[in-house]
Short mmCIF file of C-alpha atoms (C1' of nucleotides) in Angstrom, two decimals:
data_model
loop_
_atom_site.label_atom_id
_atom_site.label_comp_id
_atom_site.label_asym_id
_atom_site.label_seq_id
_atom_site.Cartn_x
_atom_site.Cartn_y
_atom_site.Cartn_z
CA UNK P 5 -28.83 17.95 1.16
CA UNK P 6 -29.74 14.25 1.77
CA UNK P 7 -26.38 13.33 3.72
CA UNK P 8 -26.61 9.69 4.28
CA UNK P 9 -24.70 7.91 7.11
CA UNK P 10 -21.05 7.74 6.45
CA UNK P 11 -19.51 4.20 6.18
CA UNK P 12 -17.50 3.02 9.13
CA UNK P 13 -14.35 1.15 8.53
CA UNK P 14 -14.26 -1.33 11.52
CA UNK P 15 -10.84 -2.93 11.75
CA UNK P 16 -11.83 -6.23 10.29
CA UNK P 17 -14.08 -5.12 7.46
CA UNK P 18 -13.72 -6.36 3.91
CA UNK P 19 -12.45 -3.24 2.56
CA UNK P 20 -9.81 -3.15 4.73
CA UNK P 21 -8.82 -6.59 3.73
CA UNK P 22 -8.89 -5.97 0.15
CA UNK P 23 -6.87 -2.93 0.51
CA UNK P 24 -4.04 -5.06 2.34
CA UNK P 25 -3.82 -6.90 -1.07
CA UNK P 26 -2.74 -3.71 -2.72
CA UNK P 27 -0.87 -2.21 0.01
CA UNK P 28 2.06 -4.33 -0.70
CA UNK P 29 4.19 -3.18 -3.42
CA UNK P 30 4.37 -6.09 -5.79
CA UNK P 31 1.64 -8.51 -4.95
CA UNK P 32 -0.82 -7.52 -7.54
CA UNK P 33 1.90 -6.90 -10.13
CA UNK P 34 3.22 -10.43 -9.92
CA UNK P 35 -0.28 -11.92 -9.84
CA UNK P 36 -1.20 -9.92 -12.90
CA UNK P 37 1.96 -10.79 -14.79
CA UNK P 38 1.27 -14.54 -14.46
CA UNK P 39 -2.09 -14.00 -15.98
CA UNK P 40 -0.41 -14.78 -19.32
CA UNK P 41 0.45 -18.29 -18.09
CA UNK P 42 3.50 -19.80 -16.50
CA UNK P 43 6.58 -17.83 -16.22
CA UNK P 44 10.16 -18.61 -15.10
CA UNK P 45 11.51 -16.62 -12.21
CA UNK P 46 13.87 -14.64 -14.55
CA UNK P 47 11.05 -13.83 -17.00
CA UNK P 48 8.87 -12.62 -14.03
CA UNK P 49 11.80 -10.48 -12.90
CA UNK P 50 11.94 -8.88 -16.22
CA UNK P 51 8.44 -8.08 -16.09
CA UNK P 52 9.01 -6.12 -12.98
CA UNK P 53 11.67 -3.43 -13.36
CA UNK P 54 13.23 -2.41 -10.34
CA UNK P 55 12.26 -5.43 -8.23
CA UNK P 56 15.10 -6.98 -6.17
CA UNK P 57 15.51 -10.59 -6.17
CA UNK P 58 14.75 -10.67 -2.29
CA UNK P 59 11.53 -9.09 -2.78
CA UNK P 60 10.59 -11.02 -5.76
CA UNK P 61 11.11 -14.42 -3.78
CA UNK P 62 9.53 -13.26 -0.69
CA UNK P 63 6.36 -12.10 -2.65
CA UNK P 64 6.32 -15.37 -4.32
CA UNK P 65 6.58 -17.36 -1.14
CA UNK P 66 3.83 -15.45 0.37
CA UNK P 67 1.50 -15.87 -2.64
CA UNK P 68 2.39 -19.54 -2.63
CA UNK P 69 1.75 -20.02 0.94
CA UNK P 70 -1.70 -18.54 0.42
CA UNK P 71 -2.36 -20.85 -2.39
CA UNK P 72 -2.67 -18.07 -4.97
CA UNK P 73 0.28 -19.29 -7.24
CA UNK P 74 1.76 -22.70 -7.83
CA UNK P 75 5.57 -23.31 -7.87
CA UNK P 76 7.00 -26.05 -10.15
CA UNK P 77 10.65 -27.08 -9.96
CA UNK P 78 12.29 -28.96 -12.68
CA UNK P 79 15.19 -31.32 -11.55
CA UNK P 80 17.79 -29.67 -13.86
CA UNK P 81 20.98 -28.10 -13.65
CA UNK P 82 20.95 -25.06 -13.82
CA UNK P 83 17.71 -24.98 -12.04
CA UNK P 84 14.48 -24.11 -13.75
CA UNK P 85 11.41 -23.13 -11.75
CA UNK P 86 8.13 -21.91 -13.15
CA UNK P 87 5.23 -20.01 -11.52
CA UNK P 88 1.46 -20.16 -12.43
CA UNK P 89 -1.72 -18.85 -10.98
CA UNK P 90 -3.90 -21.44 -9.13
CA UNK P 91 -7.67 -21.20 -9.28
CA UNK P 92 -7.81 -18.92 -6.27
CA UNK P 93 -5.05 -16.82 -7.68
CA UNK P 94 -6.84 -16.36 -10.96
CA UNK P 95 -9.90 -15.05 -8.96
CA UNK P 96 -7.75 -12.11 -7.98
CA UNK P 97 -7.14 -10.94 -11.65
CA UNK P 98 -10.68 -9.53 -11.96
CA UNK P 99 -10.19 -6.78 -9.41
CA UNK P 100 -6.73 -6.18 -10.45
CA UNK P 101 -7.48 -5.65 -13.94
CA UNK P 102 -10.50 -3.70 -13.14
CA UNK P 103 -8.19 -1.11 -11.29
CA UNK P 104 -5.62 -1.01 -14.05
CA UNK P 105 -8.20 -0.59 -16.62
CA UNK P 106 -9.78 2.23 -14.71
CA UNK P 107 -6.26 3.84 -14.47
CA UNK P 108 -5.87 3.69 -18.20
CA UNK P 109 -9.07 5.31 -18.67
CA UNK P 110 -7.96 8.23 -16.15
CA UNK P 111 -4.32 8.57 -16.84
CA UNK P 112 -4.58 12.29 -17.07
CA UNK P 113 -6.06 12.57 -13.68
CA UNK P 114 -3.80 10.23 -12.14
CA UNK P 115 -0.63 11.97 -13.66
CA UNK P 116 -1.85 15.18 -11.93
CA UNK P 117 -1.87 13.54 -8.49
CA UNK P 118 1.31 13.89 -6.57
CA UNK P 119 -0.18 12.14 -3.49
CA UNK P 120 2.73 10.97 -1.22
CA UNK P 121 5.32 11.22 -3.90
CA UNK P 122 7.86 13.80 -2.62
CA UNK P 123 9.20 14.76 -6.02
CA UNK P 124 7.83 14.29 -9.49
CA UNK K 27 -0.55 -23.91 -24.41
CA UNK K 28 -1.05 -20.36 -26.07
CA UNK K 29 1.43 -18.54 -23.67
CA UNK K 30 0.86 -14.90 -24.43
CA UNK K 31 3.42 -12.36 -23.71
CA UNK K 32 3.51 -11.16 -20.19
CA UNK K 33 2.79 -7.49 -19.29
CA UNK K 34 5.82 -5.43 -18.30
CA UNK K 35 5.25 -2.91 -15.53
CA UNK K 36 7.49 0.00 -16.65
CA UNK K 37 8.27 2.28 -13.81
CA UNK K 38 5.93 4.91 -14.89
CA UNK K 39 2.96 2.81 -16.25
CA UNK K 40 -0.49 3.69 -15.15
CA UNK K 41 -0.96 0.31 -13.20
CA UNK K 42 1.78 1.43 -10.96
CA UNK K 43 0.31 4.88 -10.46
CA UNK K 44 -3.07 3.53 -9.57
CA UNK K 45 -1.33 1.21 -7.16
CA UNK K 46 0.15 4.20 -5.44
CA UNK K 47 -3.32 5.45 -4.58
CA UNK K 48 -4.02 2.35 -2.53
CA UNK K 49 -0.71 1.81 -1.09
CA UNK K 50 -1.07 4.55 1.38
CA UNK K 51 -3.09 3.24 4.36
CA UNK K 52 -5.95 5.77 4.57
CA UNK K 53 -6.30 7.61 1.46
CA UNK K 54 -9.04 5.39 -0.24
CA UNK K 55 -10.85 5.04 3.08
CA UNK K 56 -10.98 8.81 3.70
CA UNK K 57 -12.31 9.42 0.24
CA UNK K 58 -14.91 6.73 0.39
CA UNK K 59 -16.10 7.93 3.68
CA UNK K 60 -16.69 11.30 2.20
CA UNK K 61 -18.87 9.66 -0.48
CA UNK K 62 -21.90 10.32 1.60
CA UNK K 63 -21.48 14.00 1.69
CA UNK K 64 -19.77 16.74 3.90
CA UNK K 65 -18.16 15.50 7.09
CA UNK K 66 -16.61 17.20 10.02
CA UNK K 67 -13.09 16.28 11.03
CA UNK K 68 -14.38 14.25 14.24
CA UNK K 69 -17.05 12.55 12.15
CA UNK K 70 -14.42 11.49 9.78
CA UNK K 71 -12.12 10.30 12.54
CA UNK K 72 -14.92 8.14 13.79
CA UNK K 73 -15.45 6.58 10.55
CA UNK K 74 -11.62 5.36 10.69
CA UNK K 75 -11.30 3.52 13.72
CA UNK K 76 -7.68 3.37 14.61
CA UNK K 77 -6.38 6.30 12.62
CA UNK K 78 -4.43 8.69 14.55
CA UNK K 79 -5.13 12.42 14.40
CA UNK K 80 -1.84 13.14 12.76
CA UNK K 81 -2.52 10.57 9.93
CA UNK K 82 -6.05 11.85 9.59
CA UNK K 83 -4.76 15.57 9.10
CA UNK K 84 -1.76 14.58 6.81
CA UNK K 85 -3.98 12.32 4.51
CA UNK K 86 -6.58 15.20 4.33
CA UNK K 87 -3.97 17.73 3.52
CA UNK K 88 -2.45 15.64 0.62
CA UNK K 89 -6.02 15.02 -0.73
CA UNK K 90 -6.60 18.67 -0.57
CA UNK K 91 -3.30 19.46 -2.20
CA UNK K 92 -4.17 17.19 -5.11
CA UNK K 93 -7.53 18.85 -5.70
CA UNK K 94 -9.56 15.61 -4.62
CA UNK K 95 -11.43 17.18 -1.49
CA UNK K 96 -12.42 20.67 -0.39
CA UNK K 97 -11.95 22.07 2.97
CA UNK K 98 -14.40 24.45 4.44
CA UNK K 99 -13.62 26.34 7.72
CA UNK K 100 -16.55 28.04 9.56
CA UNK K 101 -15.38 31.05 11.67
CA UNK K 102 -16.53 29.86 14.94
CA UNK K 103 -15.27 29.17 18.38
CA UNK K 104 -14.86 26.12 18.81
CA UNK K 105 -13.75 25.56 15.24
CA UNK K 106 -15.80 23.64 12.76
CA UNK K 107 -14.27 22.29 9.58
CA UNK K 108 -15.81 20.13 6.97
CA UNK K 109 -14.55 18.14 4.21
CA UNK K 110 -16.24 17.07 0.88
CA UNK K 111 -15.22 15.46 -2.32
CA UNK K 112 -14.39 17.68 -5.22
CA UNK K 113 -15.51 16.58 -8.72
CA UNK K 114 -12.13 14.99 -9.25
CA UNK K 115 -12.32 13.25 -6.00
CA UNK K 116 -15.79 11.84 -6.81
CA UNK K 117 -14.04 10.23 -9.78
CA UNK K 118 -11.99 8.12 -7.65
CA UNK K 119 -15.03 6.64 -5.81
CA UNK K 120 -15.67 4.42 -8.74
CA UNK K 121 -12.55 2.14 -8.57
CA UNK K 122 -12.63 2.27 -4.84
CA UNK K 123 -16.08 1.15 -4.82
CA UNK K 124 -15.61 -1.65 -7.32
CA UNK K 125 -12.69 -2.94 -5.19
CA UNK K 126 -14.69 -2.99 -2.12
CA UNK K 127 -17.60 -4.50 -3.76
CA UNK K 128 -15.43 -7.21 -4.96
CA UNK K 129 -14.13 -7.81 -1.69
CA UNK K 130 -17.74 -8.26 -0.10
CA UNK K 131 -18.44 -10.77 -3.05
CA UNK K 132 -15.23 -12.74 -2.09
CA UNK K 133 -14.89 -12.14 1.68
CA UNK K 134 -14.44 -15.98 2.15
CA UNK K 135 -11.36 -15.93 -0.09
CA UNK K 136 -10.15 -12.78 1.52
CA UNK K 137 -10.39 -14.18 4.96
CA UNK K 138 -8.25 -17.04 3.87
CA UNK K 139 -5.31 -14.92 2.92
CA UNK K 140 -2.79 -14.27 5.58
CA UNK K 141 -0.63 -12.46 2.95
CA UNK K 142 1.86 -10.27 4.82
CA UNK K 143 -0.03 -10.17 8.18
CA UNK K 144 2.25 -11.84 10.74
CA UNK K 145 -0.47 -13.00 13.24
CA UNK K 146 -4.10 -13.52 12.47
"C1'" DC M 16 -12.70 21.43 18.25
"C1'" DG M 17 -9.08 21.13 14.86
"C1'" DG M 18 -4.53 20.85 14.10
"C1'" DG M 19 0.55 21.81 14.07
"C1'" DA M 20 5.09 20.21 15.80
"C1'" DT M 21 8.18 16.51 17.95
"C1'" DC M 22 10.02 12.51 19.03
"C1'" DC M 23 10.43 7.57 18.31
"C1'" DT M 24 9.44 2.88 16.69
"C1'" DT M 25 8.74 -0.33 13.07
"C1'" DC M 26 9.22 -2.61 8.94
"C1'" DA M 27 9.07 -2.70 3.98
"C1'" DG M 28 12.05 -2.96 0.80
"C1'" DG M 29 16.87 -2.25 -1.28
"C1'" DA M 30 22.13 -3.75 -1.70
"C1'" DT M 31 25.38 -7.13 -1.54
"C1'" DA M 32 27.58 -11.55 -1.00
"C1'" DC M 33 27.39 -16.36 -0.96
"C1'" DT M 34 25.51 -21.30 -2.24
"C1'" DG M 35 24.16 -25.42 -5.33
"C1'" DC W 20 19.52 -19.77 -12.82
"C1'" DA W 21 17.15 -19.74 -8.47
"C1'" DG W 22 17.36 -18.87 -3.91
"C1'" DT W 23 19.05 -17.73 1.13
"C1'" DA W 24 21.17 -14.78 4.49
"C1'" DT W 25 22.78 -10.15 6.18
"C1'" DC W 26 22.92 -5.73 6.85
"C1'" DC W 27 21.07 -1.04 6.53
"C1'" DT W 28 18.01 3.07 5.73
"C1'" DG W 29 14.05 5.57 4.51
"C1'" DA W 30 9.99 6.59 5.48
"C1'" DA W 31 5.15 5.41 7.28
"C1'" DG W 32 2.85 5.95 11.10
"C1'" DG W 33 1.85 6.04 16.11
"C1'" DA W 34 2.10 8.80 20.51
"C1'" DT W 35 2.41 13.08 23.25
"C1'" DC W 36 2.27 17.88 24.10
"C1'" DC W 37 0.85 22.56 22.98
"C1'" DC W 38 -1.95 26.26 20.61
"C1'" DG W 39 -6.25 29.26 18.95
#
DNA sequence: CGGGATCCTTCAGGATACTG
DNA sequence: CAGTATCCTGAAGGATCCCG
C-alpha cells in the first residue's frame, strides 16, 4: 500500500480560499444566475427562492466590492437597477458550473447524503 | 443582447445540495486529506491546522454515517484508529480536486477577494 | 491516543418595518 | 421597485474537562 504523504491545509492555502467562496450560502448562486446576462434586482430574487432581501443586497454589495459584479442604476421612478458579471466575475462561472454539473451527474449519491441536515 | 432565461434555484435542486457539501467548514478537507490512503486520527488532525478535536470527530462521524469514510479500530492500548475513503467517498474527490485545482490556477484572483472576511 | 460531554461565544442569516 | 436599519435566533464551532 503506497501511502503517499497527506496534503496539509495550511491556513492560507488556496484550497481554503476557494472553499470560502462556497461557504457563504448565496454567493455562487447569485453569480451563476447572472451568467445569463444582466438582471434586475427583482428578477434575481425570483431566481433564488427563499433568499431574503437583506441577504440578497448584502451578497450583491460584497460581490460588487470585490469587483465580481457591476451595478447599474437607471435614474427612474420607480427605481430600476441591473446587475451583471464583470470579467473577473465571469471567471468564477467555470468552477461553479463544474460543481453543479458534477452534482447533476451524481444526484443519486447526493440525495443519499444527509450530512449536516438534521431532518430530511 | 441575447439574454437567455436565468436559472432558478429551486430549494431541492442539485446545485443547492452540492453546495451543502462545501458549506461546512471541514468536510471536503477531511475527504481530500484521506485521498492519500488511510490515516490515523492524529495524522488527520495535523493535516488540518486549526481544527478542534470536537469538529474533527463530529465531521468524521457524519462522513461515516453517510458511508463516505470507513473507520477501523485496532484493539490496542493506547487506541489506534484509522480512517479511509469508501468507494462513495472516493467519488467526491473528483469535484473537490477540480475546485482546488481551479483555485491554484487562479490564486491571484482568489487572493484579491475579501468576500466575507472582515479583516485581511 | 482517541473521543465523549458541556458550556459558551459568535455570527450568518431570517423577519419586519420604514424610506424615497 | 430597490434599499437600509433593527431586532432576534439557531446553529456552527471553539475551549475545557473527563474517561478508557
